[in-house]
XYZ file of C-alpha atoms in Angstrom:
445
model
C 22.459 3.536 17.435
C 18.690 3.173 17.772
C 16.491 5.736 15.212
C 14.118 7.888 17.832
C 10.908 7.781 15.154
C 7.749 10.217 15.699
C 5.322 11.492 13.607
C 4.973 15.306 14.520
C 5.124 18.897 13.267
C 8.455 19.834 12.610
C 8.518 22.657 15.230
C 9.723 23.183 18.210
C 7.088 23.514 21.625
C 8.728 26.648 23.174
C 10.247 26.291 26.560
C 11.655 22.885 26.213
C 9.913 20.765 23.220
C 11.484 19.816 20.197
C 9.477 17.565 17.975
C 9.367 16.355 14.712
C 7.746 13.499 12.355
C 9.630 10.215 12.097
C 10.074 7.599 10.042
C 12.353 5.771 7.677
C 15.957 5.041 7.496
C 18.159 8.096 6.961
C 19.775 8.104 3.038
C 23.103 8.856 2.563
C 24.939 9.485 -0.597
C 27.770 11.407 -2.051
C 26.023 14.433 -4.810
C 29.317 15.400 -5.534
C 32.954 14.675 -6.904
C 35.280 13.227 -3.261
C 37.730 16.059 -4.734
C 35.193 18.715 -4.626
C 34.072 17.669 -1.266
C 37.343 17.393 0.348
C 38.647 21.212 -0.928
C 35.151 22.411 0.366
C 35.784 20.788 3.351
C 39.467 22.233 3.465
C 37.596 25.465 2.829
C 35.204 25.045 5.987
C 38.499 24.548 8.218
C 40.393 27.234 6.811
C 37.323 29.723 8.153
C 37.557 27.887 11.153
C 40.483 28.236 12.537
C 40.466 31.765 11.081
C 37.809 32.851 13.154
C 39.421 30.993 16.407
C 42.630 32.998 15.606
C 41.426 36.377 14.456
C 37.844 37.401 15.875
C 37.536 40.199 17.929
C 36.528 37.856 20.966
C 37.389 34.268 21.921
C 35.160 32.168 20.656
C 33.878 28.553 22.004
C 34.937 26.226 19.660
C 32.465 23.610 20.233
C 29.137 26.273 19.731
C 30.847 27.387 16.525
C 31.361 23.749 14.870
C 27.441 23.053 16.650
C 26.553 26.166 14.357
C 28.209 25.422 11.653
C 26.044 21.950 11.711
C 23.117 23.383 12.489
C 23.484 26.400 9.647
C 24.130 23.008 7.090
C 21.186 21.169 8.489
C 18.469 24.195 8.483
C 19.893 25.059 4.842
C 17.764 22.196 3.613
C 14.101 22.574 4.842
C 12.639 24.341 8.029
C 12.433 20.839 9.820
C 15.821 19.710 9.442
C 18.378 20.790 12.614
C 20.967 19.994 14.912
C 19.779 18.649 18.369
C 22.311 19.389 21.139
C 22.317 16.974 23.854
C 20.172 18.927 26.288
C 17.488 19.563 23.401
C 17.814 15.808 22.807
C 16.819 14.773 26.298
C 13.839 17.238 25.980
C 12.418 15.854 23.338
C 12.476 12.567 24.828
C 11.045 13.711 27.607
C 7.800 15.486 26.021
C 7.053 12.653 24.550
C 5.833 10.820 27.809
C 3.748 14.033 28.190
C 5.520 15.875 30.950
C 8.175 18.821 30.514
C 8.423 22.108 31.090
C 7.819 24.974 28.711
C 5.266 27.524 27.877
C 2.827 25.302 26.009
C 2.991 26.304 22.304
C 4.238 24.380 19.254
C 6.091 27.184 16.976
C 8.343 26.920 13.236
C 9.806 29.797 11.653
C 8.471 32.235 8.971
C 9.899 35.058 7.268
C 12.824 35.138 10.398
C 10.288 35.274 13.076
C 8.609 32.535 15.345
C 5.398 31.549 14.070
C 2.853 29.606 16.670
C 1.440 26.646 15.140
C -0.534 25.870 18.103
C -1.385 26.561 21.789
C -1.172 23.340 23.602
C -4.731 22.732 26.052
C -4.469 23.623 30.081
C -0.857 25.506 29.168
C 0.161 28.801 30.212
C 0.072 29.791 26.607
C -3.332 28.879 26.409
C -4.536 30.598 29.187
C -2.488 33.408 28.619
C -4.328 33.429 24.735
C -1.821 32.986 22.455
C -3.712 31.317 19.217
C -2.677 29.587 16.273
C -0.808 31.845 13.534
C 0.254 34.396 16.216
C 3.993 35.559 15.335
C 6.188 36.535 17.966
C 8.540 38.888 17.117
C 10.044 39.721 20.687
C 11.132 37.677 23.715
C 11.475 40.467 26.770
C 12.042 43.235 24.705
C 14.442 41.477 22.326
C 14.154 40.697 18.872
C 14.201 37.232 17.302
C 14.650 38.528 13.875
C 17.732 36.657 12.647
C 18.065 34.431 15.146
C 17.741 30.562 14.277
C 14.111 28.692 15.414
C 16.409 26.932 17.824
C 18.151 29.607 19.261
C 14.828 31.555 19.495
C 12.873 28.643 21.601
C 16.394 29.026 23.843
C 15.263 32.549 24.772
C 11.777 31.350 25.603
C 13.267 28.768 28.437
C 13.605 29.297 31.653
C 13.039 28.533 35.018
C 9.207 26.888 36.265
C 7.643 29.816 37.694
C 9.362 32.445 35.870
C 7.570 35.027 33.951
C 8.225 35.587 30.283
C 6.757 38.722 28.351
C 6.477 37.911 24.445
C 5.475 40.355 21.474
C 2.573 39.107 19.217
C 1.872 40.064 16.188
C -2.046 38.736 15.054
C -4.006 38.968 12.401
C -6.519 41.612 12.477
C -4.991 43.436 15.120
C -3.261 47.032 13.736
C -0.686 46.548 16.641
C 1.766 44.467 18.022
C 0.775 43.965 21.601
C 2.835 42.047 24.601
C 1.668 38.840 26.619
C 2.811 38.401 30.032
C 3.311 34.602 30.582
C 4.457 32.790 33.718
C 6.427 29.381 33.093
C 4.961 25.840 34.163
C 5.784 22.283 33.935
C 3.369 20.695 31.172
C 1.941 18.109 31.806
C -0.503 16.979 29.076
C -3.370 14.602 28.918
C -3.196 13.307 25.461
C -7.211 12.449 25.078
C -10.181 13.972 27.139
C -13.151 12.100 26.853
C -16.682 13.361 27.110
C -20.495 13.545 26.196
C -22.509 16.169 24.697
C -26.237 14.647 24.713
C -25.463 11.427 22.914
C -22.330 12.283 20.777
C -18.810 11.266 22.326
C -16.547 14.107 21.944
C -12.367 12.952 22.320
C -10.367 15.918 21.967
C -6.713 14.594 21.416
C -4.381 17.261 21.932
C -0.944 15.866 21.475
C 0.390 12.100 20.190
C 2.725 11.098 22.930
C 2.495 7.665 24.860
C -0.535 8.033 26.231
C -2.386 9.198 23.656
C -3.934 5.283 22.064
C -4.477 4.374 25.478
C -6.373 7.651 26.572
C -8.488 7.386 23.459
C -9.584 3.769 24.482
C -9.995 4.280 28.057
C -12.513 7.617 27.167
C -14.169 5.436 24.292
C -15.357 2.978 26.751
C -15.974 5.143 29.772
C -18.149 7.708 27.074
C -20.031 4.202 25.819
C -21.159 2.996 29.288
C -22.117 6.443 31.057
C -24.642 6.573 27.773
C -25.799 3.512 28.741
C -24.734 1.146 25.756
C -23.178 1.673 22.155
C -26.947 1.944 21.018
C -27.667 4.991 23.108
C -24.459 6.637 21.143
C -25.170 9.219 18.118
C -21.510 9.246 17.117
C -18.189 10.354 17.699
C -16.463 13.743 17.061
C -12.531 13.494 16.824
C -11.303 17.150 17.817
C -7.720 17.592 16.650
C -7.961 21.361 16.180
C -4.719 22.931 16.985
C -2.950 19.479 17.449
C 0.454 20.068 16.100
C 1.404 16.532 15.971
C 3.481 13.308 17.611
C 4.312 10.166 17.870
C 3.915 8.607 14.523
C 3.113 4.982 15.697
C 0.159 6.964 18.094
C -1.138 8.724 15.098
C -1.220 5.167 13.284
C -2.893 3.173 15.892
C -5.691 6.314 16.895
C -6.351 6.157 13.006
C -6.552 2.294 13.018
C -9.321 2.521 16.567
C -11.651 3.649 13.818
C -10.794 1.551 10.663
C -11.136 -1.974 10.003
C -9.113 -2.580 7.208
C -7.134 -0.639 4.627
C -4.226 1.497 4.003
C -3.287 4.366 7.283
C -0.837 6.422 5.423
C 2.304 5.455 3.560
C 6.352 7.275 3.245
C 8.684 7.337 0.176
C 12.170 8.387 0.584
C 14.874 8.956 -1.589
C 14.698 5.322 -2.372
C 12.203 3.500 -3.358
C 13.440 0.219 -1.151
C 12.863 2.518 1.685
C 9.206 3.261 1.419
C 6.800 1.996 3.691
C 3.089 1.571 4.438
C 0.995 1.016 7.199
C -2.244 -0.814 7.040
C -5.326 -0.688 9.615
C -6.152 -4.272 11.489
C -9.691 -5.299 12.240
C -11.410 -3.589 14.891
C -13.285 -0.005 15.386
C -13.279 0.656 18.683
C -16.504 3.300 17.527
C -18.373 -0.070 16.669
C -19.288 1.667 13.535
C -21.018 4.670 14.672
C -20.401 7.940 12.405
C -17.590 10.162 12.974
C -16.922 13.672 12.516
C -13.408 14.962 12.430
C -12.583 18.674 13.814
C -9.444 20.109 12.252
C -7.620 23.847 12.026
C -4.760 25.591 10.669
C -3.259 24.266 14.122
C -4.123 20.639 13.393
C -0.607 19.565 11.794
C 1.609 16.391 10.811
C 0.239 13.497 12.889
C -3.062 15.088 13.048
C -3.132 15.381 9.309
C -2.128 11.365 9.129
C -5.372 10.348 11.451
C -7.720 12.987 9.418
C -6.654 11.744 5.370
C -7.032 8.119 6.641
C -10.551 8.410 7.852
C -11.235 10.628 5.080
C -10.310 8.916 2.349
C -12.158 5.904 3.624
C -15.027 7.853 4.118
C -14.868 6.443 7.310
C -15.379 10.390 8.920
C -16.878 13.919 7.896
C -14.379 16.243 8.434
C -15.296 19.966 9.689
C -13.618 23.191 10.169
C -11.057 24.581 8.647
C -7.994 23.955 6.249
C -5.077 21.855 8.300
C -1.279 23.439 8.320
C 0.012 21.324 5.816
C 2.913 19.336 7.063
C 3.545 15.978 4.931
C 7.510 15.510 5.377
C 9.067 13.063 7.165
C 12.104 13.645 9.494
C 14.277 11.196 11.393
C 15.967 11.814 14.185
C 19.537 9.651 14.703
C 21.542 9.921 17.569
C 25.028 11.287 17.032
C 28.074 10.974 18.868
C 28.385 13.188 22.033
C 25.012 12.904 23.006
C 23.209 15.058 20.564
C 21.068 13.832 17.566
C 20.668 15.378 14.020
C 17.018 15.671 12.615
C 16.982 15.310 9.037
C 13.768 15.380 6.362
C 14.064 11.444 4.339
C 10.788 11.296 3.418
C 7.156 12.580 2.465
C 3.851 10.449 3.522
C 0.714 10.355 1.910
C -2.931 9.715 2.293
C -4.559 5.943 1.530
C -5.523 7.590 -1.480
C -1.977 8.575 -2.548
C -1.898 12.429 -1.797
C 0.792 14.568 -0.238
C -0.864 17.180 1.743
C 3.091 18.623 1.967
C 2.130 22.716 1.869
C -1.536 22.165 0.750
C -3.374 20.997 4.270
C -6.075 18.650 4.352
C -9.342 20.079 3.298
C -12.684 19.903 5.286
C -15.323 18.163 3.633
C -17.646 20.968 5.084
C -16.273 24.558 6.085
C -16.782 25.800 8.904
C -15.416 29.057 10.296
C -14.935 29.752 14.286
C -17.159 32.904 14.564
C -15.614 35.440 17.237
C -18.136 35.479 20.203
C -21.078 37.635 19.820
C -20.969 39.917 22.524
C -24.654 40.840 24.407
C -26.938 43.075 22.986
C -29.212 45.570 24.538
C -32.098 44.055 22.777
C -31.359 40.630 23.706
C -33.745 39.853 26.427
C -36.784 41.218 24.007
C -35.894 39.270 21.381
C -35.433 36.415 23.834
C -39.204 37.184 24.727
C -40.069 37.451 21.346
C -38.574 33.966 20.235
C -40.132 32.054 23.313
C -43.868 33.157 21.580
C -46.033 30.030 20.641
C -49.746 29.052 20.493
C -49.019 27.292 24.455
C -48.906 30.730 25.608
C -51.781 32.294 24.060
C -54.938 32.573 26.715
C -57.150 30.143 26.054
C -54.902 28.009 24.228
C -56.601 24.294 23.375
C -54.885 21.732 25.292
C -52.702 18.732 23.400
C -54.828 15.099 24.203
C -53.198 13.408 21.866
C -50.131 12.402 24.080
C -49.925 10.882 27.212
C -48.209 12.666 30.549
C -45.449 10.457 30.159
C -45.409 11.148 26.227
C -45.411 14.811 26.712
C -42.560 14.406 29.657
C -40.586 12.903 27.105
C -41.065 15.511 24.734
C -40.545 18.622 26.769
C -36.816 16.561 27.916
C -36.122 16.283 24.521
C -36.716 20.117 24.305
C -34.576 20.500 27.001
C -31.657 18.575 25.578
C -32.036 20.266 22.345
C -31.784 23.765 23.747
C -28.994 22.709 25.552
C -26.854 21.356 22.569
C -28.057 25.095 21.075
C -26.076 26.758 23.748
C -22.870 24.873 22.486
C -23.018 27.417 19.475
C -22.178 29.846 21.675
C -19.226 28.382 22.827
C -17.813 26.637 20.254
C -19.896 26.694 16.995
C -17.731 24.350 15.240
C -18.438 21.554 17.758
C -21.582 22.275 17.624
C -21.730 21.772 14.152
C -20.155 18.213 14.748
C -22.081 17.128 16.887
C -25.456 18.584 14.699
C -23.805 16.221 12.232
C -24.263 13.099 14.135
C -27.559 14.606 15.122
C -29.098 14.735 12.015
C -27.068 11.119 10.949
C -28.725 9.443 13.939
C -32.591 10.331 12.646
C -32.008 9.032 9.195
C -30.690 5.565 10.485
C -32.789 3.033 9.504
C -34.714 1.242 12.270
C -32.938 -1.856 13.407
């Protein structure tokens, strides 16, 4: 039976996605004496067929042997798990970026469902569920106790339906409920777009799509600037990105590498390992990069960021990533269902795990909450906009022509602009300030 392989955060995308990171063959071998196995085994039936003969209801005999598989499976890390047919199917449907859910990539923590990250243009993202937000309660109901699986089952539903979940956040001295109305997702891997001469491509999710996207918003960003030379850089947002296809997150990393080592896996044994190397060609012509990551940015995300780091090949900005360096393979089983199992870590080019540490920024940068108005603001405004052009009888500027000083004042213009960004989101702005200040120190061709 064919190996489904992605590279993702082990988590599950509430409402219908489960994903994980795969790669590698799965490695079985026998820990323990065939004697002790088979009497633990005898064991295992014994409590079986107790429980079909002598709990207090009737139990369904195929959920209690899938829960007995799952229990064995989730025993052994928080990524490891049974995958029922129907859960199957889902994942193989998310990953051509279209199911139907709330929007959020969650694991489990301490017994209750911990969001990893909001997914862009969801419900859950409009409805402003952020990254590290527990939910303890699905519609009044508790999902203390209940398995990751079994509390991503409460969170399905019907398109249209409307969901009420309990968050718990940090900094907030109550638990408070979001009202949130189920949709089909349908997600655009890469958005492409400028912000004054930097290319900003925030990739959201490593499906299908996602290498294609990136290279179809590469070259549409290059020509409305008029030619690579008119381009300051790229910034690579892959805040709250919880992950994907591993052969996406390999091929996004190689669009900006020529040569070298993209991340590597080593199993259980050593014959199993792999590694993946970058081929010639940067698709960003060798214009600097800046890399945006968060404690959202997970798994595949994680893969892209240590390979351009640790070629230099990228600054990287923001904040400490989740931390997600195991690899899980998920194998098709008989009846339809699949079982996802951990076989492997990966690490950096420059031989790293990042398993429970996170990739570290080069430069951090916090996301400031937005500063609300001020009553003073429009005086201070006045005060700022003060310069010797204002004062009465001011001496005029002859060393520049009309043209010159057009020029100039547009340059302004698309300076205060950029400014604004800070307003909205300061670490982009930082990024692109990055590539800013890179582009003025290039030497003159």
């Amino acid at each position: 039976m064919r190996k489904f392989v992605i590279a993702a955060l082990s988590g599950t995308v509430a409402g219908a996605l489960l994903t994980t990171q795969f790669a590698g063959p799965l490695v079985a071998q026998e820990a323990a004496r065939p004697s002790s196995v088979y009497e633990q085994l005898d064991l295992f039936g014994s409590i079986f067929e107790r429980i079909r003969a002598d709990y207090v209801e009737e139990v369904d005999s195929k959920k209690l042997i899938e829960a007995a598989i799952n229990g064995m499976l989730t025993s052994l890390d928080p990524h490891s798990s049974y995958l029922p047919p129907d859960d199957y199917a889902d994942m193989r449907v998310q990953t051509r970026g279209s199911f139907g859910g709330l929007g959020i990539e969650v694991t489990q923590e301490e017994g209750f469902v911990k969001v990893v990250s909001p997914m862009d243009d969801t419900p859950a993202a409009a409805a402003g569920i952020e990254a590290g937000d527990f939910i303890t309660h699905v519609n009044g109901e508790s999902v203390l106790g209940l398995t990751l699986d079994q509390a991503v089952d409460r969170m399905r539903g019907p398109v249209g339906s409307e969901i009420i979940i309990t968050v718990v956040r940090e900094g907030r001295p109550e638990p408070f409920d979001v009202s949130i109305i189920r949709a089909t997702i349908k997600l655009t891997a890469v958005k492409g777009r400028t912000e004054g001469k930097a290319v900003v491509l925030r990739i959201s999710t490593f499906n299908d799509q996602t290498y294609a996207n990136l290279e179809e918003s590469i070259a549409k960003a290059i020509a409305d600037l008029g030619g690579i030379d008119n381009v300051s850089g790229f910034v690579v947002d892959l805040r709250n990105n919880p992950g994907g296809l591993l052969t996406q997150a390999i091929m996004v990393s190689d669009a900006f590498l020529d040569a070298g080592e993209i991340v590597s896996t080593r199993g259980r044994d050593p014959a199993q390992s792999e590694r993946f190397n970058a081929v010639a060609g940067d698709l960003a012509q060798g214009k600097p990069v800046v890399v945006l990551i968060n404690g959202g940015s997970a798994s595949a995300s994680e893969i892209v960021t240590g390979a351009l780091q640790d070629h230099h090949r990228a600054i990287v900005v923001g904040t400490k990533s989740f931390g997600k360096g195991s690899v899980q393979t998920v194998m098709p089983i008989r009846g339809d269902g699949a079982m996802r199992l951990t076989t492997a870590r990966y690490y950096t080019p420059s031989g790293r795990s990042i398993q429970s540490l996170g990739i570290a920024p080069d430069i951090v940068v916090q996301q400031p909450p937005r500063a609300a108005a001020t009553e003073d603001g429009p005086a201070s405004a006045a005060t700022a906009n003060r310069n010797e052009a204002g004062l009465r009888g001011s001496l005029n500027n002859d060393s520049m022509t009309e043209d010159e000083k057009a020029q100039f004042l547009a340059e302004q213009a698309r300076a205060e602009e950029a400014a604004k960004l800070r307003l909205e989101d300061y670490q982009l702005a930082y990024a692109i300030d990055i590539l800013t200040g890179l582009a003025k120190l290039a030497p003159a061709k």
